[in-house]
PDB file of C-alpha atoms in Angstrom:
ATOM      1  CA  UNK A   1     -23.831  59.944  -8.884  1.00 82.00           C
ATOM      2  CA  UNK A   2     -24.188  57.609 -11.558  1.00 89.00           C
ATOM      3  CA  UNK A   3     -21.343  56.836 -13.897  1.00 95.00           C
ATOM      4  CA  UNK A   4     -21.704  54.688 -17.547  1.00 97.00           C
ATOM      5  CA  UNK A   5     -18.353  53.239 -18.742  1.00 97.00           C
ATOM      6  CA  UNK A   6     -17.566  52.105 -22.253  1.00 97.00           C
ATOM      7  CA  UNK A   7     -13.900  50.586 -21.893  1.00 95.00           C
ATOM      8  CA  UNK A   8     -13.268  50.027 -25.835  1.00 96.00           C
ATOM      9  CA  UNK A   9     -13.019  53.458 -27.536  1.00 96.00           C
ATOM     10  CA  UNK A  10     -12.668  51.497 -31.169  1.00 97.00           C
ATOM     11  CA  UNK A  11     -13.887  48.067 -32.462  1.00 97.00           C
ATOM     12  CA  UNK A  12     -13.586  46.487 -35.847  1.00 97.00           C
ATOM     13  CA  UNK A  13     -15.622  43.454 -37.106  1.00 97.00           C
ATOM     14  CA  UNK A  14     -15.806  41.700 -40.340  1.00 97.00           C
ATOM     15  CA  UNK A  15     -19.141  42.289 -42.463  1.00 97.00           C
ATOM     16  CA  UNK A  16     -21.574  39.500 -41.888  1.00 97.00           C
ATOM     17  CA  UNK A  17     -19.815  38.555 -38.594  1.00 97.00           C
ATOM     18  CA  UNK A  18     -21.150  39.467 -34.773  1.00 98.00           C
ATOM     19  CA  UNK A  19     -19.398  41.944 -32.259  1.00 98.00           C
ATOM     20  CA  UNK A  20     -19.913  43.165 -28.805  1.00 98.00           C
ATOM     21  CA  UNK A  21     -19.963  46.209 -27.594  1.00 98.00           C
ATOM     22  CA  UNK A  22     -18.961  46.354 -23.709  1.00 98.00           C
ATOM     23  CA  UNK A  23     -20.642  48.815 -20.546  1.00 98.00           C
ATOM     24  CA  UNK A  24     -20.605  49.015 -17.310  1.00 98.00           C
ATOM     25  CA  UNK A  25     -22.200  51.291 -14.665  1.00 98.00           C
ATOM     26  CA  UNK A  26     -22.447  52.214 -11.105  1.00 97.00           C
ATOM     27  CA  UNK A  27     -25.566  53.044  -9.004  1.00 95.00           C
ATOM     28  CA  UNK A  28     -27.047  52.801  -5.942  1.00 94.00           C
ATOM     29  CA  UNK A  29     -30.655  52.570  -7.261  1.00 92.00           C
ATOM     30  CA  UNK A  30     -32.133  49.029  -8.109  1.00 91.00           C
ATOM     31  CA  UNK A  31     -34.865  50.533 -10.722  1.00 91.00           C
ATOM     32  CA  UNK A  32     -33.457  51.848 -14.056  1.00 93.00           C
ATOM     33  CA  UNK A  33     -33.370  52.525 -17.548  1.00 93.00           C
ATOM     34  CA  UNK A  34     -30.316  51.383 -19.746  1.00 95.00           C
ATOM     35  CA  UNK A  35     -29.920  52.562 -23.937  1.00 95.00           C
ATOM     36  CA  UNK A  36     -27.834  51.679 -26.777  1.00 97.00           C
ATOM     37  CA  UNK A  37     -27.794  54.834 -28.673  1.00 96.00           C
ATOM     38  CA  UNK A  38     -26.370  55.148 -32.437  1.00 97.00           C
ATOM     39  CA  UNK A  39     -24.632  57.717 -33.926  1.00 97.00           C
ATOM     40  CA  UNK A  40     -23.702  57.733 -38.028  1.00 96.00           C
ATOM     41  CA  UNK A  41     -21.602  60.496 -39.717  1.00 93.00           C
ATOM     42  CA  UNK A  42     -24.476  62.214 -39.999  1.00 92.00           C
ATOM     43  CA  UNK A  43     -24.327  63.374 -35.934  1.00 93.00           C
ATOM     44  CA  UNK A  44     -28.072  61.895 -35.598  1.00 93.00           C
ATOM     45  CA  UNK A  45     -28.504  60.153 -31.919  1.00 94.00           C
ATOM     46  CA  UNK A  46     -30.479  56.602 -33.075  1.00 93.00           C
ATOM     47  CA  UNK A  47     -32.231  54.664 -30.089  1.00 93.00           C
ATOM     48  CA  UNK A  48     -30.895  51.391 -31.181  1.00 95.00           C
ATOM     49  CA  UNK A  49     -32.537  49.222 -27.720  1.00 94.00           C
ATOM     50  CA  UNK A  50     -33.267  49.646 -24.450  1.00 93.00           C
ATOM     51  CA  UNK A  51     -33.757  47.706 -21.106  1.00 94.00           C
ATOM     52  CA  UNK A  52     -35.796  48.491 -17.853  1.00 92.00           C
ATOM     53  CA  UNK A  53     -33.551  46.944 -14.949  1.00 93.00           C
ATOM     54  CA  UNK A  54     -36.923  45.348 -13.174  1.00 91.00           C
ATOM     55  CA  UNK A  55     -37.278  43.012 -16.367  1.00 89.00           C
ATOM     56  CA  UNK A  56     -34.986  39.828 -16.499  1.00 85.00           C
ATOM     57  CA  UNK A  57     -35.334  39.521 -19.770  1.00 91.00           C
ATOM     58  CA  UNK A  58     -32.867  40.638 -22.460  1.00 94.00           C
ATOM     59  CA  UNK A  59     -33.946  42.945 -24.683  1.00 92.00           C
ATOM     60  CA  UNK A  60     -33.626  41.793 -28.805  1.00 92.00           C
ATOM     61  CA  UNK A  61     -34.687  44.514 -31.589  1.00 92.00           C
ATOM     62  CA  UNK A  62     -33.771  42.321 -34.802  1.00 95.00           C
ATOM     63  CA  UNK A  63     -30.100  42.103 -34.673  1.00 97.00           C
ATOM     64  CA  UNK A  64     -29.361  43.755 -32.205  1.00 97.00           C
ATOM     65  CA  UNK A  65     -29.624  42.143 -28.579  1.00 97.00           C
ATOM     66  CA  UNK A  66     -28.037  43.112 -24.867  1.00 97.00           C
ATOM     67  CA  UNK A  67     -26.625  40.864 -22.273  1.00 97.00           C
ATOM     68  CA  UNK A  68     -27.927  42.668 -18.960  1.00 97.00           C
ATOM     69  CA  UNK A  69     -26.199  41.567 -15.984  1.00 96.00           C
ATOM     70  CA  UNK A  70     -27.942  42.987 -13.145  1.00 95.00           C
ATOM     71  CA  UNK A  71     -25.719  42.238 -10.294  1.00 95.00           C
ATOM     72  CA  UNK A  72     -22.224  42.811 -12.532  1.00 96.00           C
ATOM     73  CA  UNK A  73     -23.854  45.999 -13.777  1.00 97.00           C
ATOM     74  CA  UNK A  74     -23.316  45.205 -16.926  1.00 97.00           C
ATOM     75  CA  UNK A  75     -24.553  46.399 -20.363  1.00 97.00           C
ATOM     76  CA  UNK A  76     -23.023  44.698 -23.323  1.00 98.00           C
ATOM     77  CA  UNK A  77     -24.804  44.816 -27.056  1.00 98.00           C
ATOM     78  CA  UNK A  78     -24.406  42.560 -29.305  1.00 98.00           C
ATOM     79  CA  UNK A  79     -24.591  42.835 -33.286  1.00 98.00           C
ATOM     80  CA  UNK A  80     -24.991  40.071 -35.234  1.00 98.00           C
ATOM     81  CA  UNK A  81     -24.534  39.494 -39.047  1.00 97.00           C
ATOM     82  CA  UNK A  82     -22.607  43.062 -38.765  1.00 98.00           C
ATOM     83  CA  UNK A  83     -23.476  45.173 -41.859  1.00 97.00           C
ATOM     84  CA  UNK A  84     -21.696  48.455 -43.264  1.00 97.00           C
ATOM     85  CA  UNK A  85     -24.567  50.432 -42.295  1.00 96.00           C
ATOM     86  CA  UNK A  86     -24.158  49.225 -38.463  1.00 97.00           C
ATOM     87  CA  UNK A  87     -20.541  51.495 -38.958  1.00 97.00           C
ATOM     88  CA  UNK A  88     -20.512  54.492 -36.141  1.00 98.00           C
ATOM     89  CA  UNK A  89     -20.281  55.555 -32.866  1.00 97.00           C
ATOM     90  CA  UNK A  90     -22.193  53.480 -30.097  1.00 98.00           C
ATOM     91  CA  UNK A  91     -22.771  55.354 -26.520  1.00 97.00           C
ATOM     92  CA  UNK A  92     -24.671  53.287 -24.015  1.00 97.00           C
ATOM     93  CA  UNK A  93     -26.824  55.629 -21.342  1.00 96.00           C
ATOM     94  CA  UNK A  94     -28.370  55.216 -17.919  1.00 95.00           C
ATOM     95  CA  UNK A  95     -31.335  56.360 -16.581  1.00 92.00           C
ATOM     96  CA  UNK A  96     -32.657  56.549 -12.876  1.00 90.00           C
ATOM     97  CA  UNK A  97     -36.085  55.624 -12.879  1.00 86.00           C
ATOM     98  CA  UNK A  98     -36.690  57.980  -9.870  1.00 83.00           C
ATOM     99  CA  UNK A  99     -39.694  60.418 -10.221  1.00 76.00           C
ATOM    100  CA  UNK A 100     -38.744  63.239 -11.773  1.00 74.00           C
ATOM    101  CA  UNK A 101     -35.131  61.691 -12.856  1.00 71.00           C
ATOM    102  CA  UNK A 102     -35.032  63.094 -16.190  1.00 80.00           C
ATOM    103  CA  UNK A 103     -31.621  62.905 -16.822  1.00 88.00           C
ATOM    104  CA  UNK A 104     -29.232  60.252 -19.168  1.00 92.00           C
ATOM    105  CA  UNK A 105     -25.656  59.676 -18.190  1.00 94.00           C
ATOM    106  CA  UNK A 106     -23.717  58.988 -21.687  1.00 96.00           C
ATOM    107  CA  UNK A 107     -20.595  56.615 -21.536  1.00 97.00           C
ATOM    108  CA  UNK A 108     -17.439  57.510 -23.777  1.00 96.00           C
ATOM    109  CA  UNK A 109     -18.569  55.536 -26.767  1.00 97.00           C
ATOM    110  CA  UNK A 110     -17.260  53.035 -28.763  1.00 97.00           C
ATOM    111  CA  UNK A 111     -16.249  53.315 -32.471  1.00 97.00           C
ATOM    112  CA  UNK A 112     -17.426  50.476 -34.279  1.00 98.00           C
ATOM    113  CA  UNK A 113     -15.844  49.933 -38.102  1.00 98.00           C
ATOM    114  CA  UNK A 114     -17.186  47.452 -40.320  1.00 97.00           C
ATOM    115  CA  UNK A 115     -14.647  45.686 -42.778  1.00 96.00           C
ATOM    116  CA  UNK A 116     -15.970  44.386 -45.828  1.00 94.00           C
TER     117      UNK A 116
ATOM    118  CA  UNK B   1     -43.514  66.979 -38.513  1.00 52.00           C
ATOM    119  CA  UNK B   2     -40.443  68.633 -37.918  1.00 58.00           C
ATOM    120  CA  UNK B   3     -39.715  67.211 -34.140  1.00 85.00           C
ATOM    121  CA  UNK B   4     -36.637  68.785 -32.637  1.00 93.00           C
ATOM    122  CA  UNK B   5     -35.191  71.536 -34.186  1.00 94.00           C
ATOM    123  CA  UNK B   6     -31.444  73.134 -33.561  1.00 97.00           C
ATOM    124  CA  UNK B   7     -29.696  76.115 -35.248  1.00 96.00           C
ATOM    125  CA  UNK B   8     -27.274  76.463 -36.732  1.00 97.00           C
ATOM    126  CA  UNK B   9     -25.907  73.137 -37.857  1.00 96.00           C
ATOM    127  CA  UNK B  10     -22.084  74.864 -38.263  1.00 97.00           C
ATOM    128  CA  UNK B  11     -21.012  78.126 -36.205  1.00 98.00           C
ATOM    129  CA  UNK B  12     -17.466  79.153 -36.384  1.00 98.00           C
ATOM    130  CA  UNK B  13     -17.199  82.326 -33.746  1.00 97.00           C
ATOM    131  CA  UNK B  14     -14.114  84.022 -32.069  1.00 97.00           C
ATOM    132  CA  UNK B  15     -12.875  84.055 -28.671  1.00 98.00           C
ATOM    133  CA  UNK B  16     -15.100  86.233 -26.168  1.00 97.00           C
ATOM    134  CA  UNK B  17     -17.938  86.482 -28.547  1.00 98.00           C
ATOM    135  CA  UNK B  18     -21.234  85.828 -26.974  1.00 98.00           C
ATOM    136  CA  UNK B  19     -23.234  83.228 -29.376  1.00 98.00           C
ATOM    137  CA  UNK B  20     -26.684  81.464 -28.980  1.00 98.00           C
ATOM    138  CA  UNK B  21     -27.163  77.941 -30.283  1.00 98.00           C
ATOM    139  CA  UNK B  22     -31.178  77.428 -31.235  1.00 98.00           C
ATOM    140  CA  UNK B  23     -33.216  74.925 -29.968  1.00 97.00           C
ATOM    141  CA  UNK B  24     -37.034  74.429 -31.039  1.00 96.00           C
ATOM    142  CA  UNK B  25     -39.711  71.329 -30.500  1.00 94.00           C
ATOM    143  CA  UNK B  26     -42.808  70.829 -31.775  1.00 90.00           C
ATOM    144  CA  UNK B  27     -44.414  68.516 -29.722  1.00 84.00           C
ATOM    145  CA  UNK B  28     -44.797  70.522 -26.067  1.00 84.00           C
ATOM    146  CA  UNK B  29     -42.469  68.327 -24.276  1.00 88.00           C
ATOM    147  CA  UNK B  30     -41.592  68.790 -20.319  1.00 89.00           C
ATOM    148  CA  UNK B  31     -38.136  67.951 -20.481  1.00 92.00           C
ATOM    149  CA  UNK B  32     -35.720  69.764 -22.722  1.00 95.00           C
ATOM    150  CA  UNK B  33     -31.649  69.167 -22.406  1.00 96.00           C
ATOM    151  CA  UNK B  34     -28.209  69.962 -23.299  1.00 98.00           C
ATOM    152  CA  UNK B  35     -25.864  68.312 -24.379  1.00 98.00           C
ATOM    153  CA  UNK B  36     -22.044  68.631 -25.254  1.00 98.00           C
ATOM    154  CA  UNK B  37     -20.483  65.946 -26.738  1.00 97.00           C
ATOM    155  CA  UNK B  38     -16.177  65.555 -26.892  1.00 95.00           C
ATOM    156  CA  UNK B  39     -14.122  62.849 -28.081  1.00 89.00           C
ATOM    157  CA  UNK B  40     -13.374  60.457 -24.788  1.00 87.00           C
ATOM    158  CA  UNK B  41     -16.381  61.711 -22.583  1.00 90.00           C
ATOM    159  CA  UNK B  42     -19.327  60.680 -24.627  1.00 93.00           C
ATOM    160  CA  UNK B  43     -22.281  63.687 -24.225  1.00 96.00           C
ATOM    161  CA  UNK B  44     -22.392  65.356 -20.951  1.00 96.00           C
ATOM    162  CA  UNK B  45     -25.529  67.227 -19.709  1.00 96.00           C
ATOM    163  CA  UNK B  46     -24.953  70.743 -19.752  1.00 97.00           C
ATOM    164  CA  UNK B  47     -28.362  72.498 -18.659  1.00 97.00           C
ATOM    165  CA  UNK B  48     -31.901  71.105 -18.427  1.00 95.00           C
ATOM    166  CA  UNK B  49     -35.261  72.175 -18.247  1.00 95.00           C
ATOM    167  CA  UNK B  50     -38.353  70.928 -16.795  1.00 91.00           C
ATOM    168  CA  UNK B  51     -40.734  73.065 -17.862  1.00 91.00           C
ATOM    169  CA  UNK B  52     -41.294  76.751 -19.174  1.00 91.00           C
ATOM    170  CA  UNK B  53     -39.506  78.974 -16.724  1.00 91.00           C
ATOM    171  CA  UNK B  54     -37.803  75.818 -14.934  1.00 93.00           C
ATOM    172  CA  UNK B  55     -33.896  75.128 -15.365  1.00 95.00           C
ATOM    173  CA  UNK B  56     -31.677  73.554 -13.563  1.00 94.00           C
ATOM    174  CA  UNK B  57     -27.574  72.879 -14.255  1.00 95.00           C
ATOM    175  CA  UNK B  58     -26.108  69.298 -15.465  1.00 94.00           C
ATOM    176  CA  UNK B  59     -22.721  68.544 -15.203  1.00 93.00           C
ATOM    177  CA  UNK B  60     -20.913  71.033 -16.885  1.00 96.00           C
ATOM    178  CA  UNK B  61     -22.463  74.450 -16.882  1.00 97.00           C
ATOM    179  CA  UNK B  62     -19.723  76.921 -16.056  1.00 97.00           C
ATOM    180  CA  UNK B  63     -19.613  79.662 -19.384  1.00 97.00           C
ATOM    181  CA  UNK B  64     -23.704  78.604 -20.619  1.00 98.00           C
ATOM    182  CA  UNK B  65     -26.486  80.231 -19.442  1.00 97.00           C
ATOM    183  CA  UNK B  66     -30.229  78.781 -20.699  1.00 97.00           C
ATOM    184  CA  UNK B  67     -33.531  80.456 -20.641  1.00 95.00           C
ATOM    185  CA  UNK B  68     -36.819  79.147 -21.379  1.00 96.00           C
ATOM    186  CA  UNK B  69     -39.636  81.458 -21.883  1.00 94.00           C
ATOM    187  CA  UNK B  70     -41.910  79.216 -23.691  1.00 93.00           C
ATOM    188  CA  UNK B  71     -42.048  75.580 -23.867  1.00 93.00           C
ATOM    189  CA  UNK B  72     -40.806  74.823 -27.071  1.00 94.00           C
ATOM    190  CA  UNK B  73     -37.616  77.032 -26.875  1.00 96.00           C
ATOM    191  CA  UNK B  74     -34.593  76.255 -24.935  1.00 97.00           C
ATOM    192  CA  UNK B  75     -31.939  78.521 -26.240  1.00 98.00           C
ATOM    193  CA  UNK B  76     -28.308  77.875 -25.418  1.00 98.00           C
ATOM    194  CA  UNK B  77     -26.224  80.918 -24.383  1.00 98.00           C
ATOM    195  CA  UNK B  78     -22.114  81.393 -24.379  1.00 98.00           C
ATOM    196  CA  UNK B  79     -21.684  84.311 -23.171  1.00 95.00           C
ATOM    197  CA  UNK B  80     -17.777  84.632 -23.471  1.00 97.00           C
ATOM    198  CA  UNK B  81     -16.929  81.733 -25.715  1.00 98.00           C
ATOM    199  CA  UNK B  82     -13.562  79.869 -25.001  1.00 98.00           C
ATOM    200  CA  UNK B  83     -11.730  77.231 -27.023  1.00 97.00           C
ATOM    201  CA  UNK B  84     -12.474  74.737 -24.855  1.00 97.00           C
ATOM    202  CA  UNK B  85     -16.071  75.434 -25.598  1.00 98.00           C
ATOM    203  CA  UNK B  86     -15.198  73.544 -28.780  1.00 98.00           C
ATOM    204  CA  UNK B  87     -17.555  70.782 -29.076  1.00 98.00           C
ATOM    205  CA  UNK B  88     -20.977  68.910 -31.151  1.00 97.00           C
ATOM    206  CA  UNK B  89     -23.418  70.396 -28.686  1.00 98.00           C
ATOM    207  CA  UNK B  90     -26.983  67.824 -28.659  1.00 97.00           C
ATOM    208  CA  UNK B  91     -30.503  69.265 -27.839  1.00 97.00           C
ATOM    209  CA  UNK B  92     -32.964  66.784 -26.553  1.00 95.00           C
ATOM    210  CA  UNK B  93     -36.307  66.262 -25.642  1.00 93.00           C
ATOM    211  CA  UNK B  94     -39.119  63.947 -23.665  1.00 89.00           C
ATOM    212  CA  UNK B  95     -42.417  64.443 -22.609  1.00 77.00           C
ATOM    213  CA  UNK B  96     -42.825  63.128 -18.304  1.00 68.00           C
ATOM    214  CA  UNK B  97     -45.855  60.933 -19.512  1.00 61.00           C
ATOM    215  CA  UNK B  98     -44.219  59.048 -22.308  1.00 58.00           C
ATOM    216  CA  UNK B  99     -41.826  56.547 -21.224  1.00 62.00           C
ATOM    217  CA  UNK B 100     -38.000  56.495 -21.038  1.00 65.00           C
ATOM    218  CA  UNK B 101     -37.634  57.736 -25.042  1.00 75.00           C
ATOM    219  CA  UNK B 102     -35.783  60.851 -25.670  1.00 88.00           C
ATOM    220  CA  UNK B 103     -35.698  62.466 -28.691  1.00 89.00           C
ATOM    221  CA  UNK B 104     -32.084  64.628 -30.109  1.00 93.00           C
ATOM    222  CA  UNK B 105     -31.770  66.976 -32.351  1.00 95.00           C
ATOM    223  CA  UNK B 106     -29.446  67.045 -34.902  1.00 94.00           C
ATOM    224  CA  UNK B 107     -26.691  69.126 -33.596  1.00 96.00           C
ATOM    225  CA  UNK B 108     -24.600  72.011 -33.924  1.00 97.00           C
ATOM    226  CA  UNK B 109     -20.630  71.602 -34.292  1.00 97.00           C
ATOM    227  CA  UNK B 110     -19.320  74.987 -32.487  1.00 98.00           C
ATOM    228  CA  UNK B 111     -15.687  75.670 -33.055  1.00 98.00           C
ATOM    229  CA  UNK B 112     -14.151  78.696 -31.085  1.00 98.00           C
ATOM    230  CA  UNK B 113     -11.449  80.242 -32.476  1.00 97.00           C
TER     231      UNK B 113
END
């Protein structure tokens, strides 16, 4: 089975600087799905990037960009020019790209505070 | 376009109760979850669904049972509820044709008591 791990439960980063948010994974499977998801105070799960393994690539959406390391299995995102909006809980999430694998695997998360 | 709907957003019920968290989407999507989430394990999968009439367990089923009589409903049974059953519990959606993207409702905070 697959397993997401997110080794920093808390992180703290000054506003306007850049932080990065650390996950790893285990599988057997060389095609995949990986997710940043986003979670405010207000509970609401926010697809914040993803990657399909097959694509060398790293993905960027704005600010927000991942370091995929295939062969480490390794998910890290990083935020840059950190704002007080980026404040909440970060899960990363893995997906098998198997027919009819439906299902994401959730790491801990990771608590990020912004300081202004 | 109201998506993915889940009530109630707060339940408070007592130990042994049976309560039913709602779960509603409006855009005919295959795949409906379940998801608890807890402080130091992230959201596990509870119970999914594949289609109308099609469930299957996730991780952590024991104490939930799930139905799903039409496509847009997957309610989420606790039939004796236990403090441990404490948790934010996530309903999600995706449609098989669609891509990766999954979409979450808002969630309902369930505290057993």
């Amino acid at each position: 089975a697959q397993t997401v791990t997110q080794s920093q439960p808390e992180m703290s980063v000054q506003e306007a600087e850049t932080v990065t948010l650390s996950c790893t994974y285990d599988t057997s499977e060389s095609d995949y799905y990986l997710f940043w998801y986003k979670q405010p105070p207000s509970r609401q799960m926010i697809l914040v990037i993803r990657q399909e393994a097959y694509k060398q690539q790293n993905a960027t959406e704005n600010r927000f960009s991942v370091n995929f390391q295939k062969a480490a299995k390794s998910f890290s995102l990083k935020i840059s020019d950190s704002q007080l909006g980026d404040a909440a809980m970060y899960f990363c999430a893995y997906r098998s790209a198997l027919q009819g694998a439906q299902k994401l695997v959730f790491g801990q998360g990771t608590r990020l505070t912004i300081n202004p | 376009d109201a998506g993915i709907t889940q009530s109630p957003r707060y339940k408070i019920t007592e130990t042994g109760r049976q309560v039913t968290l709602m779960c509603h989407q409006t855009w005919s999507h295959s795949y409906m979850f379940w998801y608890r989430q807890d402080l130091g394990h992230g959201l596990r999968l509870i119970y999914y669904s594949a289609a109308a009439d099609i469930t299957d367990k996730g991780e952590v089923p024991d104490g939930y049972v799930v139905s799903r009589s039409k496509t847009e409903n997957f309610p989420l049974t606790l039939e004796s509820a236990t403090r441990s059953q404490t948790s934010v519990y996530f309903c999600a959606s995706r449609n098989r044709d669609r891509g990766p993207g999954y979409t979450f409702g808002s969630g309902t905070r369930l505290t057993v008591v």
